[in-house]
Coordinates of C-alpha atoms in Angstrom, one line a residue:
X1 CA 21.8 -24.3 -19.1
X2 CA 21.8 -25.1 -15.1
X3 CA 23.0 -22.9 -12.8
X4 CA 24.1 -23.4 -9.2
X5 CA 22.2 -22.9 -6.6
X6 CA 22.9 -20.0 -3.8
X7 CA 25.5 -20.9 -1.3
X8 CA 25.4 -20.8 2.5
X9 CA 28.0 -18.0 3.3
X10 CA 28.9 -16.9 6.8
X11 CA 27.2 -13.5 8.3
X12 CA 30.6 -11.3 7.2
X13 CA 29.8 -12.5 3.4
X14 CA 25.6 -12.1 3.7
X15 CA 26.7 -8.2 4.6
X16 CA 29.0 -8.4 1.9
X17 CA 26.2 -9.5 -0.8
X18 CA 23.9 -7.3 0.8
X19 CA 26.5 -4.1 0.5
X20 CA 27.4 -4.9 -3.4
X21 CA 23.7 -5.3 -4.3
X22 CA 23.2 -1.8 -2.6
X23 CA 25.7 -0.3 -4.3
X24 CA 24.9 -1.7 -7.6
X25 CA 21.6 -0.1 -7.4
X26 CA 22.9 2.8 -5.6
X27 CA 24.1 3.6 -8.8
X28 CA 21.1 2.1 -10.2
X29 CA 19.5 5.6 -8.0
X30 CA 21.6 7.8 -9.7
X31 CA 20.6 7.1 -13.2
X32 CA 16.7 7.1 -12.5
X33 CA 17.8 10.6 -10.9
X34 CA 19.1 11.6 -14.0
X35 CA 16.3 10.2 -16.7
X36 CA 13.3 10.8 -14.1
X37 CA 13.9 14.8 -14.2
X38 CA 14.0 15.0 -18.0
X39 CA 10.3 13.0 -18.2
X40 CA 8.8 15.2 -15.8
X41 CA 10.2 18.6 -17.3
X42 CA 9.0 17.4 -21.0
X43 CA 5.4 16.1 -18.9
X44 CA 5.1 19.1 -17.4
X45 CA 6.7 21.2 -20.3
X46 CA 4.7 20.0 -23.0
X47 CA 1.9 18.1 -22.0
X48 CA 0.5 20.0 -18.8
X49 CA -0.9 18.8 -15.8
X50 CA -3.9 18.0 -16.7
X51 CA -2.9 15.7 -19.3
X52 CA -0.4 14.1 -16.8
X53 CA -3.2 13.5 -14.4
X54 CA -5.3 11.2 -16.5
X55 CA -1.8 9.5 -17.4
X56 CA -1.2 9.2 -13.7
X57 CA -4.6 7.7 -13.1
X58 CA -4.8 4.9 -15.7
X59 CA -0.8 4.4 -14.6
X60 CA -2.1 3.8 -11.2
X61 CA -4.7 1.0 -12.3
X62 CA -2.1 -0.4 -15.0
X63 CA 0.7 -1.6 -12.4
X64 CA -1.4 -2.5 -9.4
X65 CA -2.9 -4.9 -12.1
X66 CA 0.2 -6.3 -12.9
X67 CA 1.9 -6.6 -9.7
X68 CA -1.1 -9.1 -8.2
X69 CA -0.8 -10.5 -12.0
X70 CA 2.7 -11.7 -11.3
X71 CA 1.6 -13.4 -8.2
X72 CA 4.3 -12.3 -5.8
X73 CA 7.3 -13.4 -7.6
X74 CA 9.2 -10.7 -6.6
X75 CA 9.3 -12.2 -3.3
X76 CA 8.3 -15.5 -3.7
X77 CA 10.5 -17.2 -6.3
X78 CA 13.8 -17.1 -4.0
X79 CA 11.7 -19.2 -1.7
X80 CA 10.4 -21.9 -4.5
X81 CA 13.7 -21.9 -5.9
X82 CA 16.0 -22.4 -2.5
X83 CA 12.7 -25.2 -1.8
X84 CA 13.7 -27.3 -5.2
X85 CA 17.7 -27.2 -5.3
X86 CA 17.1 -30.3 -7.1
X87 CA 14.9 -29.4 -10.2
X88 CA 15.9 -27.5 -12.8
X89 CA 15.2 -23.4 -12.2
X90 CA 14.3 -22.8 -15.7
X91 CA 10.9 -25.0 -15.4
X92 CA 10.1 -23.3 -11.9
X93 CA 10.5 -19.6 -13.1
X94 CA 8.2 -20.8 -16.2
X95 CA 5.4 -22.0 -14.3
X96 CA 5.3 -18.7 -12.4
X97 CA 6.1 -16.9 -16.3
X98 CA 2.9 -19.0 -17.7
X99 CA 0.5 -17.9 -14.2
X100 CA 1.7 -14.7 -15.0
X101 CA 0.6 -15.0 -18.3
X102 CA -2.8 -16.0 -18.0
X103 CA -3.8 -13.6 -15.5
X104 CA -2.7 -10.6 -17.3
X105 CA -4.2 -11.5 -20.6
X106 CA -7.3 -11.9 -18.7
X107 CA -6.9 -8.4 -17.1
X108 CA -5.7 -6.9 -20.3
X109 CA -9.0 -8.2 -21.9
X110 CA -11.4 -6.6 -18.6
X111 CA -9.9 -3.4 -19.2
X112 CA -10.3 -3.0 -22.3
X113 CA -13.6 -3.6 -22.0
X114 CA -14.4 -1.7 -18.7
X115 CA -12.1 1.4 -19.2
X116 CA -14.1 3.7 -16.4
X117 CA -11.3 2.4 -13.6
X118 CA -8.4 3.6 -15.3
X119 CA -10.0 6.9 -16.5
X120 CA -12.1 8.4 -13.7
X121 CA -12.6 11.7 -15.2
X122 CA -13.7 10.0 -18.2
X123 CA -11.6 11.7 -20.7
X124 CA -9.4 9.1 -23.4
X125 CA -8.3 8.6 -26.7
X126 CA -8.9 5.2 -28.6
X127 CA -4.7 5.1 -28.2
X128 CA -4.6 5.9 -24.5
X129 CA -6.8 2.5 -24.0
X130 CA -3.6 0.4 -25.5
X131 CA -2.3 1.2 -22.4
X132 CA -3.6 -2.1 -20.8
X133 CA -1.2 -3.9 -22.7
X134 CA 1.6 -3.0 -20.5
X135 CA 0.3 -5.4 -17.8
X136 CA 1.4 -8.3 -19.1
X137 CA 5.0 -7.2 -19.7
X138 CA 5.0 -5.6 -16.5
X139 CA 4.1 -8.4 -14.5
X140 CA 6.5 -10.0 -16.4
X141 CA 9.4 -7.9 -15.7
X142 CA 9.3 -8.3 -12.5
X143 CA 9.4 -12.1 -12.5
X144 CA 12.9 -12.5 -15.0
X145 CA 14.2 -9.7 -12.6
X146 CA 13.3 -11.7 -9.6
X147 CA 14.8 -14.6 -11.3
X148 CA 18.3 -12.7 -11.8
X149 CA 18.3 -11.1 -8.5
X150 CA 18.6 -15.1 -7.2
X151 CA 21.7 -15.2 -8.8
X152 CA 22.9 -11.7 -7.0
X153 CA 22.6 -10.2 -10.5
X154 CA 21.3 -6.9 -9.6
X155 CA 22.8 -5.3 -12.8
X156 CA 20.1 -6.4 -14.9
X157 CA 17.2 -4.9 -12.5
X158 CA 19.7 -1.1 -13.2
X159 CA 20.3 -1.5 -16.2
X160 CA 15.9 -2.5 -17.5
X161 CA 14.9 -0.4 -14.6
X162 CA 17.4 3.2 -13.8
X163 CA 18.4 2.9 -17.9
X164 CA 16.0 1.2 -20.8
X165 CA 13.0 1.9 -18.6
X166 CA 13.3 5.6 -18.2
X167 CA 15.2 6.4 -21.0
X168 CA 12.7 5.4 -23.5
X169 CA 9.6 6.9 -21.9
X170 CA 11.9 10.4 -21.0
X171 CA 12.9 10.4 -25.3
X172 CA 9.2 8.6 -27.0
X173 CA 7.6 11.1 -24.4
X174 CA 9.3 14.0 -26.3
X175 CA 9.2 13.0 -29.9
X176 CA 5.3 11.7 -29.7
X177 CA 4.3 14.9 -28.2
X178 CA 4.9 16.2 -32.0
X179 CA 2.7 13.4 -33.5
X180 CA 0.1 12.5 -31.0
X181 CA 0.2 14.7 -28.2
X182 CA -3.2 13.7 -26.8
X183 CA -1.6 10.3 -26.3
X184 CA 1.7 10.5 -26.5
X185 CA 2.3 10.1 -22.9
X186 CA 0.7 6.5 -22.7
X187 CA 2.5 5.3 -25.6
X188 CA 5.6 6.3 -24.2
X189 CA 5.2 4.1 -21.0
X190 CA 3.9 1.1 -23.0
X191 CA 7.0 1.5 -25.3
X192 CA 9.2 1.7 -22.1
X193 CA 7.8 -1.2 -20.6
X194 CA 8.4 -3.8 -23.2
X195 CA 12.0 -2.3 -23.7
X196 CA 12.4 -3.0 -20.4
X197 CA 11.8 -6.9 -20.9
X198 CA 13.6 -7.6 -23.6
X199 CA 16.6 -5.8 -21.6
X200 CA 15.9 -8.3 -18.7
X201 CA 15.8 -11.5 -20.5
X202 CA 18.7 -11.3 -22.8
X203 CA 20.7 -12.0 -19.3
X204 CA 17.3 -14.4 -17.8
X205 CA 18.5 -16.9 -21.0
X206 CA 21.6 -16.7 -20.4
X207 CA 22.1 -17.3 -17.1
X208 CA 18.9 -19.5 -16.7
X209 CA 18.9 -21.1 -20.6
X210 CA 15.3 -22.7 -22.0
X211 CA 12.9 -25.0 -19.7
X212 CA 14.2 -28.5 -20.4
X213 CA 11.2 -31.5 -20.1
X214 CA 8.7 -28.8 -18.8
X215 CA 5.1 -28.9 -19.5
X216 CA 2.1 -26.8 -17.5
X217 CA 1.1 -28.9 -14.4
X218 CA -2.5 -27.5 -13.4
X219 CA -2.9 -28.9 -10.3
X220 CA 0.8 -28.4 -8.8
X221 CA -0.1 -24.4 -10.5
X222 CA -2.9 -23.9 -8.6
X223 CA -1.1 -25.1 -5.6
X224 CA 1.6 -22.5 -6.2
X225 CA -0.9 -20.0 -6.9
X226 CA -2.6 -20.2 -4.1
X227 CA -0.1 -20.4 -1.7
X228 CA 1.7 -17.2 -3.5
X229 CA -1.9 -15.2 -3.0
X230 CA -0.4 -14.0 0.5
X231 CA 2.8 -12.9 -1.2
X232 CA 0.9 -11.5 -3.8
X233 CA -1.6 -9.2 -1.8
X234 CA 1.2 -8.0 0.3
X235 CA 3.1 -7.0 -2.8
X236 CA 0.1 -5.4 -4.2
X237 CA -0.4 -3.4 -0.7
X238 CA 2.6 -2.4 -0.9
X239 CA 3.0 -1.0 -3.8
X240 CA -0.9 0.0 -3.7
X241 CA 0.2 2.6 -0.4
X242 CA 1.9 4.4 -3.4
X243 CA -1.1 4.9 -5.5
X244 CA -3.9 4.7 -3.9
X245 CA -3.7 8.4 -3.1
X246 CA -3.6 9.1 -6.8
X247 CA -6.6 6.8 -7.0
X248 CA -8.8 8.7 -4.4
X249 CA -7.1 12.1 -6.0
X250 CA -8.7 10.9 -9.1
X251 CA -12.5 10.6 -7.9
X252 CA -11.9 13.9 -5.5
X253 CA -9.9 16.4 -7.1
X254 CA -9.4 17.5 -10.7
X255 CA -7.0 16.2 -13.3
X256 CA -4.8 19.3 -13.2
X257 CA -4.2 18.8 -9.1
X258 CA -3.6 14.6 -9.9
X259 CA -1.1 15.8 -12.5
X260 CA 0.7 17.7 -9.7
X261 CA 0.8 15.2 -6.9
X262 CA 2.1 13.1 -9.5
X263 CA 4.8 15.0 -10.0
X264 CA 5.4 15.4 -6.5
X265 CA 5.0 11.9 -5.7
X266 CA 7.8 10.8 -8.6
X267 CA 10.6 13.1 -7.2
X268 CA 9.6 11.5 -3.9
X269 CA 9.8 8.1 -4.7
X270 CA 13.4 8.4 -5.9
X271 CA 14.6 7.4 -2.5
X272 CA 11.9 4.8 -2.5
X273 CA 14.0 3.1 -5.0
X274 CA 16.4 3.0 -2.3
X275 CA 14.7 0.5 -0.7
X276 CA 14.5 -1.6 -3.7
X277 CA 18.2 -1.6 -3.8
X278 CA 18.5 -4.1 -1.3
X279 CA 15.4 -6.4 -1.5
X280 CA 16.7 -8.7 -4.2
X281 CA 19.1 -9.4 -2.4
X282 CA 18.0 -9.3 1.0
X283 CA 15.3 -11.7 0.2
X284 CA 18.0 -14.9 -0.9
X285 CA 19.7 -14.2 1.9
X286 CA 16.8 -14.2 4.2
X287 CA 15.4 -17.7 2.6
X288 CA 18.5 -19.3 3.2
X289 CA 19.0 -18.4 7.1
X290 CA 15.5 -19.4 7.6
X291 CA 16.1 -22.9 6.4
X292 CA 19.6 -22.9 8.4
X293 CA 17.1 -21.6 11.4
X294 CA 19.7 -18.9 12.3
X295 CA 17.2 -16.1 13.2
X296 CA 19.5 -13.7 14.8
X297 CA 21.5 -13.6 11.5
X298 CA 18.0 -12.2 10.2
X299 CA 17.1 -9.8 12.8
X300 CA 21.0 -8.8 12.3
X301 CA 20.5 -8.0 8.7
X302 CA 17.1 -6.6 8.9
X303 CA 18.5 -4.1 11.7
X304 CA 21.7 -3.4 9.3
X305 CA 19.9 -3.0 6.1
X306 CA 16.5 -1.0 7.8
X307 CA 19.3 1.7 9.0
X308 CA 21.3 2.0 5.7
X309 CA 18.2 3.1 4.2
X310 CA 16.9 5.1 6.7
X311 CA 20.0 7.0 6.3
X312 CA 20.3 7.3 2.7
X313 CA 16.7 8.4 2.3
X314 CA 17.2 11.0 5.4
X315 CA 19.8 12.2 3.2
X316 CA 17.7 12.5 0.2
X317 CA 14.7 13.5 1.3
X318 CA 16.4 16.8 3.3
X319 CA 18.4 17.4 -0.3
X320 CA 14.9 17.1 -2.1
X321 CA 12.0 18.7 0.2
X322 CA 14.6 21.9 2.0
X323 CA 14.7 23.5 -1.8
X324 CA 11.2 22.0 -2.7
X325 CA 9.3 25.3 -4.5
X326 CA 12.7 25.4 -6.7
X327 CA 12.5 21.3 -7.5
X328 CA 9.0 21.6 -8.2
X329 CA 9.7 25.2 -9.9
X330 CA 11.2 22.6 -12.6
X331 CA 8.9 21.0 -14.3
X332 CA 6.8 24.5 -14.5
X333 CA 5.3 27.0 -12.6
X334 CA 2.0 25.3 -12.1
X335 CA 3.3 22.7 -10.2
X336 CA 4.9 24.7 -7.0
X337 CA 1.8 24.2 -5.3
X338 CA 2.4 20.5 -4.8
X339 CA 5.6 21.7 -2.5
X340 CA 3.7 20.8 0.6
X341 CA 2.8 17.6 -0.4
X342 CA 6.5 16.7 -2.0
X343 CA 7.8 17.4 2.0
X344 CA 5.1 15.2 3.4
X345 CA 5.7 12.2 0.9
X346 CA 9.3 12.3 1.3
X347 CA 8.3 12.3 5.0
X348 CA 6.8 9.3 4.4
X349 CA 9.5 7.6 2.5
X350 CA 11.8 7.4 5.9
X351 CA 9.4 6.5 8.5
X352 CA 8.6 3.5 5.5
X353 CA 11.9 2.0 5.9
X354 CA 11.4 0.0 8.9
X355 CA 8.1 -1.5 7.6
X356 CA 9.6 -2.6 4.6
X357 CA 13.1 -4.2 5.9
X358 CA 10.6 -5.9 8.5
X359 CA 8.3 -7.0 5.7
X360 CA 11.0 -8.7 4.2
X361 CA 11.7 -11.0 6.9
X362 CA 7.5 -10.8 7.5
X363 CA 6.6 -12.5 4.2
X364 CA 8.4 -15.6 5.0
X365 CA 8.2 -16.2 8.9
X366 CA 4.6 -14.9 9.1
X367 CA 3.0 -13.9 5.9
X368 CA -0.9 -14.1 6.8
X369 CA -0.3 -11.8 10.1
X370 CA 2.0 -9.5 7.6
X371 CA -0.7 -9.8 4.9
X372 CA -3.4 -8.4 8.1
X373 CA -1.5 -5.8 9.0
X374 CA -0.9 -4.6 5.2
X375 CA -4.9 -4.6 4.6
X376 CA -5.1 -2.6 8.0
X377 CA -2.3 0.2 6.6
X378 CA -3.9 0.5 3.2
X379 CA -7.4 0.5 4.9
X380 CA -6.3 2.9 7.5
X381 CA -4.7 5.6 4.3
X382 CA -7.7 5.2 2.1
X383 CA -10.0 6.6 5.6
X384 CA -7.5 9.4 6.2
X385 CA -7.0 10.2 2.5
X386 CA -10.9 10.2 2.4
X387 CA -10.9 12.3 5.2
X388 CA -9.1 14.8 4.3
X389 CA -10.2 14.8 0.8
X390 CA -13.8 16.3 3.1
X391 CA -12.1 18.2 5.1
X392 CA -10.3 20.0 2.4
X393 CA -14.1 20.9 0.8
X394 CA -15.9 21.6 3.6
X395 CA -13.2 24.0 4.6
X396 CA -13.2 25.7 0.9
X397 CA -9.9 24.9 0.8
X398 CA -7.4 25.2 -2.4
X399 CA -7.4 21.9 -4.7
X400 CA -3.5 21.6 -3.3
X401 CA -4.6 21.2 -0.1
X402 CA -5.9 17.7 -1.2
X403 CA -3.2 16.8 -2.1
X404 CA -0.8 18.1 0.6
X405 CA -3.8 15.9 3.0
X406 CA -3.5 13.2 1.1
X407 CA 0.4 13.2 1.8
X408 CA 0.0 13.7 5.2
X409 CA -2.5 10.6 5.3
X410 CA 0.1 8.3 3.7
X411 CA 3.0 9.6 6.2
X412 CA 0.4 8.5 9.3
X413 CA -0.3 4.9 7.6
X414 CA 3.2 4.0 6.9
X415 CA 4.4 5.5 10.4
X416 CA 1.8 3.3 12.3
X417 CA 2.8 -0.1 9.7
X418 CA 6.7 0.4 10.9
X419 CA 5.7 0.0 14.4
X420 CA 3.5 -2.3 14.3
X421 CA 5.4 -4.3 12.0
X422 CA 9.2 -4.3 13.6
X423 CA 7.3 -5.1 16.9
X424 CA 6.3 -8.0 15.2
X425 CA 8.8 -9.6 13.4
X426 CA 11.1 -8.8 16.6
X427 CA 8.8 -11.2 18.7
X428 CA 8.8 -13.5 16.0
X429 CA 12.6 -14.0 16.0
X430 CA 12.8 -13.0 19.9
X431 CA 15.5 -10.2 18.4
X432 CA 15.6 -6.7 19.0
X433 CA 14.4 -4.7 15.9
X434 CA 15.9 -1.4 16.1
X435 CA 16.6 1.0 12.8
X436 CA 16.9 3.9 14.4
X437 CA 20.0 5.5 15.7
X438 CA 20.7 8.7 17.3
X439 CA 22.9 10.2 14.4
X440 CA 20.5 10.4 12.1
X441 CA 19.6 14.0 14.1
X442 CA 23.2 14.9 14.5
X443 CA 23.3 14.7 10.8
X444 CA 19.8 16.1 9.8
X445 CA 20.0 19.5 12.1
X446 CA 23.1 21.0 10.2
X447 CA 22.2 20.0 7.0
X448 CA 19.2 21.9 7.8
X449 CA 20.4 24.9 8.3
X450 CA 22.7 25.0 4.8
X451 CA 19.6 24.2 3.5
X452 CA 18.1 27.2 4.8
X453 CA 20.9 29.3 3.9
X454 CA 20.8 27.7 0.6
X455 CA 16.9 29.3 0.1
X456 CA 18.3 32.7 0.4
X457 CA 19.8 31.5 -2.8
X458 CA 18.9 32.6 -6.7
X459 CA 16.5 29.5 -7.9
X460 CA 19.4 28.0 -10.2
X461 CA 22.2 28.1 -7.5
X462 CA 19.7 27.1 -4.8
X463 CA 19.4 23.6 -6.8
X464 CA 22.9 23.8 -8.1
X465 CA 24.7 24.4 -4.9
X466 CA 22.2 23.8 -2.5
X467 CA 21.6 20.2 -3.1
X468 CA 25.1 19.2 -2.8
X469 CA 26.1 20.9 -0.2
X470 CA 22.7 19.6 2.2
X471 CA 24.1 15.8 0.5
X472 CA 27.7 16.6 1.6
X473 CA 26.9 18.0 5.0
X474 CA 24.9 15.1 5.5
X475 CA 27.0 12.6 4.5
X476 CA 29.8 13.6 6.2
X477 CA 28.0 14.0 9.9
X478 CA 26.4 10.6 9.5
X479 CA 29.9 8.7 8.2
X480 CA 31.8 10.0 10.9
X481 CA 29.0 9.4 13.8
X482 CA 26.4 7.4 13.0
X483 CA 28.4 4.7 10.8
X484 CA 30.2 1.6 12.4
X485 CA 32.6 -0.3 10.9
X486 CA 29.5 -2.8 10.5
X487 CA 28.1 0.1 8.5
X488 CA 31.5 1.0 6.0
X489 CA 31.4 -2.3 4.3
X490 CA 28.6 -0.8 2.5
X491 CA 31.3 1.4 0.8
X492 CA 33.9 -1.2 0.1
X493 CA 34.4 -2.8 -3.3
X494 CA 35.6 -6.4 -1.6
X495 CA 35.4 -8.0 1.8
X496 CA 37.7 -10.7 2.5
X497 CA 36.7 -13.6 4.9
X498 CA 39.1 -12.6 7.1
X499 CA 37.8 -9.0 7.8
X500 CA 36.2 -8.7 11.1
X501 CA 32.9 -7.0 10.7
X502 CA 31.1 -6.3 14.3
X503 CA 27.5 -7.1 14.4
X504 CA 25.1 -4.1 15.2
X505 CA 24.3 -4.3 18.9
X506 CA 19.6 -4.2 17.3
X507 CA 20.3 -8.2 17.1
X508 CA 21.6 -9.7 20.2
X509 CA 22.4 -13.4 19.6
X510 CA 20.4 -14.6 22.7
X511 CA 17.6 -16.8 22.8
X512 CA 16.3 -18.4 19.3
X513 CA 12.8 -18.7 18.8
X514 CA 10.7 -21.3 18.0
X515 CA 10.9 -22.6 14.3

C-alpha cells in the first residue's frame, strides 16, 4: 500500500516533530541503559577482557562494512523519497534494499576469505568467522529504519534498536557462554542483528506494503549509487570516529586492554545514542525546508536540536564519568583501569554534538566539502591515536594509558570537526550557528560537586544515589536557566498550532543565502 508523502508544516510543528521523535527515543535511551549494562557485566563476568577484545575488533570491521554497504540510506532516502512524491516509495526503498544487497554479499564473501582484518591478533574459532554474516542485515536495518523514520515512525528504530537488538545479545550472550564460550559472544551479536530486522520490517510492510511494477534498473542504480557515495563515506566517517580507536588499539595494544576500552567506549556511547534520537527526524524536516528554500528555518533547528543534545549528554556524561572507577567497577575489577579513558570519551561525546547537528544540514547543502572535512577528522584521530599509541611505549607507560591517549585523541578530532563544521554550514545558510549557551556551566559546576560528595560514598550507594542525584541537580539548574520556552516543547506531549513558540535568538531570520 501507498502512503502519503511528508507535509510542509509551519516552524512551531517542525519543533513539534522534532520534540516527539526525541522523546520517543529518549525513551528509546533508557532501555539501551537498561539492556547495555547487563551485556557488559555477563562480557566482562564470564567471558573476560580478552575475549571481549577480539569480539570488539572483528565488531569494529563488521559494521563499518555494513554501514558504506547500505550506501548512505540513513541519510539519503528522505532526500530520494521527498525528490519522487510521485512514484511509488516501495520501489525506491527497494532499489536502495537490492544495492544494499549486493554489496554486502560481496563483502560477506571477502571476509570470509581474508579474515586477518577482523582478527588482528590472529586468534578465532571456525564459529567466530560467521560473524560476517551480520553485514548484510546490518546494512539492512538501517535502510527499513530509515524508511520508517520518513514516516516520523521512530518507535520502530526503539523498539529493533533500545529492545530486540540488545536484549537478545544481553540473554544469547549468557546462555551460549555455557555451550560455546569461545564463541559465544559473536553468535550472540549475529543472533541480535537479524532479530533486529525482522522487528523493523513487520512495521516497513505495513506502512510501505510490496514494490508494485518494480524491476532492477542498472543504469538509474548506478546513478543512485554514485551520487549516494558522498553520503555514504560521511556515514561511514562518522561512525568510523567511533572505532577506529579500537582498530588502532587492536594492532597496538593487547586484547585484554581492547576488551577494556570497549567497555569504556559502550557506557560512553549511551549518550551518543542521544544524538540519534533526533536525526530521523531531523533529516525529513531538513529536506523539506531545503526544497521550500527557507534556510533560516534550518539554521533555526539545527541551533535548537545541537543544544538539546548538548545538554542531555552534559547531563549524562557528568552522571556517568564523576562515579567512573564504580561504573567501570561493574563489569569487574579488571576493567577500572579504563576510568580515564571512559571521562575522555564521554568528553568527547559533547563537544560531538555540534558536528553532528551541523552535518545534518552539511550532507544536503554541501556534501563534498562535508565529506573533506570528515576525511580530515578521521585522518587527523588516526595521527593522534598513532601518536599516542608511541608515546605511550616509548614512555614505558601502562597498556591503559593507550587507551586513555587514544580517548584523548578522539576528544581533539571531534572538538576541531564541530568548529570547523558549524562555521561552515553557518556561512552556507548566512545563519548564526550557535549550540552553546551559558547554562550549561551553571548547571555542570553544582552537579559536580554532589558528585564529588557522592565519591565519599560506599561503591553501591555511590551508583545508587549518586547518579541520580548529579541527574537531578542537573536537570533542574538547566530547566530553570538554560531552557526557553523554545526549549520546553521538548517536554510536552502535544503542541497546538496556536501555541506561540519563540525562535532561539542562534538563527536570526536576516539575509537568505544563495540557493
Amino acid at each position: 500500500m501507498s502512503v502519503p508523502a511528508v507535509q510542509p508544516g509551519n516552524p512551531q510543528e517542525d519543533i513539534a516533530a522534532l520534540a516527539k521523535g526525541g522523546r520517543t527515543n529518549f525513551f528509546g535511551f533508557l532501555l539501551r541503559l537498561a539492556a547495555r549494562l547487563p551485556f557488559l557485566f555477563i562480557a566482562g563476568r564470564l567471558y573476560g577482557a580478552e575475549s571481549l577484545g577480539r569480539f570488539a575488533s572483528a565488531l569494529v570491521v563488521v559494521e563499518l562494512t555494513a554501514m558504506i554497504c547500505s550506501m548512505g540510506e540513513k541519510r539519503g532516502l528522505a532526500q530520494r523519497l521527498s525528490e519522487a512524491p510521485d512514484e511509488r516509495p516501495a520501489n525506491l526503498v527497494f532499489d536502495g534494499i537490492l544495492i544494499a544487497t549486493l554489496a554486502s554479499l560481496a563483502a560477506v564473501a571477502f571476509f570470509w576469505l581474508v579474515p586477518a582484518p577482523m582478527f588482528p591478533s590472529g586468534e578465532y574459532t571456525a564459529l567466530d568467522r560467521l560473524i560476517v554474516l551480520a553485514i548484510p542485515g546490518y546494512a539492512l536495518t538501517e535502510i527499513v529504519l530509515a524508511a520508517q523514520a520518513y514516516r516520523f515512525d521512530v518507535g520502530t528504530t526503539v523498539r529493533a534498536r533500545a529492545v530486540v537488538e540488545p536484549w537478545t545479545i544481553s540473554i544469547l550472550a549468557g546462555a551460549l557462554w555455557f555451550v560455546i564460550p569461545r564463541s559465544g559472544l559473536s553468535m550472540a551479536y549475529l543472533a541480535s542483528i537479524y532479530a533486529g530486522l525482522l522487528t523493523a520490517l513487520w512495521p516497513f510492510f505495513r506502512t510501505y506494503g510490496l514494490p508494485s511494477g518494480w524491476r532492477p534498473r542498472p543504469r538509474a542504480m548506478a546513478r543512485f549509487t554514485w551520487r549516494a557515495l558522498p553520503l555514504a563515506s560521511a556515514d561511514a566517517i562518522e561512525w568510523g570516529t567511533r572505532r577506529l580507536d579500537i582498530f588502532i588499539l587492536g594492532l597496538f595494544a593487547a586484547p585484554a586492554a581492547v576488551g577494556v576500552y570497549y567497555v569504556a567506549q559502550q557506557v560512553a556511547s549511551l549518550p551518543q545514542k542521544l544524538k540519534t534520537s533526533f536525526e530521523p527526524i531531523l533529516g525529513p524536516v531538513i529536506t523539506r525546508n531545503l526544497k521550500e528554500k527557507n534556510f533560516a528555518a534550518i539554521a533555526r533547528q539545527v541551533c535548537q536540536v545541537g543544544f538539546w543534545i548538548t545538554a542531555a549528554q552534559a547531563g549524562i556524561a557528568l552522571a556517568l564519568g564523576i562515579p567512573g572507577e564504580a561504573v567501570m567497577g561493574l563489569v569487574g575489577p579488571n576493567f577500572v583501569g579504563g576510568t580515564g579513558a571512559l571521562a575522555f570519551l564521554l568528553a568527547a561525546e559533547v563537544v560531538a554534538a555540534a558536528a553532528v547537528v551541523a552535518e545534518a544540514a552539511l550532507i544536503y547543502v554541501a556534501r563534498f566539502r562535508n565529506l573533506i572535512v570528515s576525511v580530515a577528522t578521521i585522518g587527523l584521530q588516526a595521527v593522534l591515536t598513532i601518536g599516542a599509541m608511541i608515546a605511550v611505549d616509548r614512555l614505558d607507560l601502562p597498556e591503559t594509558y593507550k587507551a586513555a591517549g587514544a580517548a584523548l585523541a578522539l576528544v581533539l578530532a571531534l572538538g576541531t570537526a564541530s568548529i570547523v563544521k558549524s562555521i561552515m554550514l553557518g556561512r552556507m545558510l548566512r545563519q548564526r550557528i550557535n549550540n552553546w549557551r551559558w547554562a550549561l556551566v551553571y548547571a555542570a559546576a553544582p552537579a559536580i560537586v554532589v558528585g564529588w560528595l557522592a565519591t565519599r560514598l560506599p561503591e553501591w550507594a555511590e551508583l545508587a544515589f549518586g547518579i541520580p542525584l548529579i541527574l537531578l541537580t542537573y536537570g533542574w539548574v538547566i530547566w530553570r536557566y538554560g531552557f526557553g520556552p523554545e526549549d520546553r516543547v521538548l517536554f510536552r506531549r502535544n503542541l497546538e498550532h496556536g501555541d506561540n513558540v519563540a525562535a532561539p535568538p542562534a538563527a536570526s531570520l536576516e539575509g537568505e543565502p544563495r540557493p
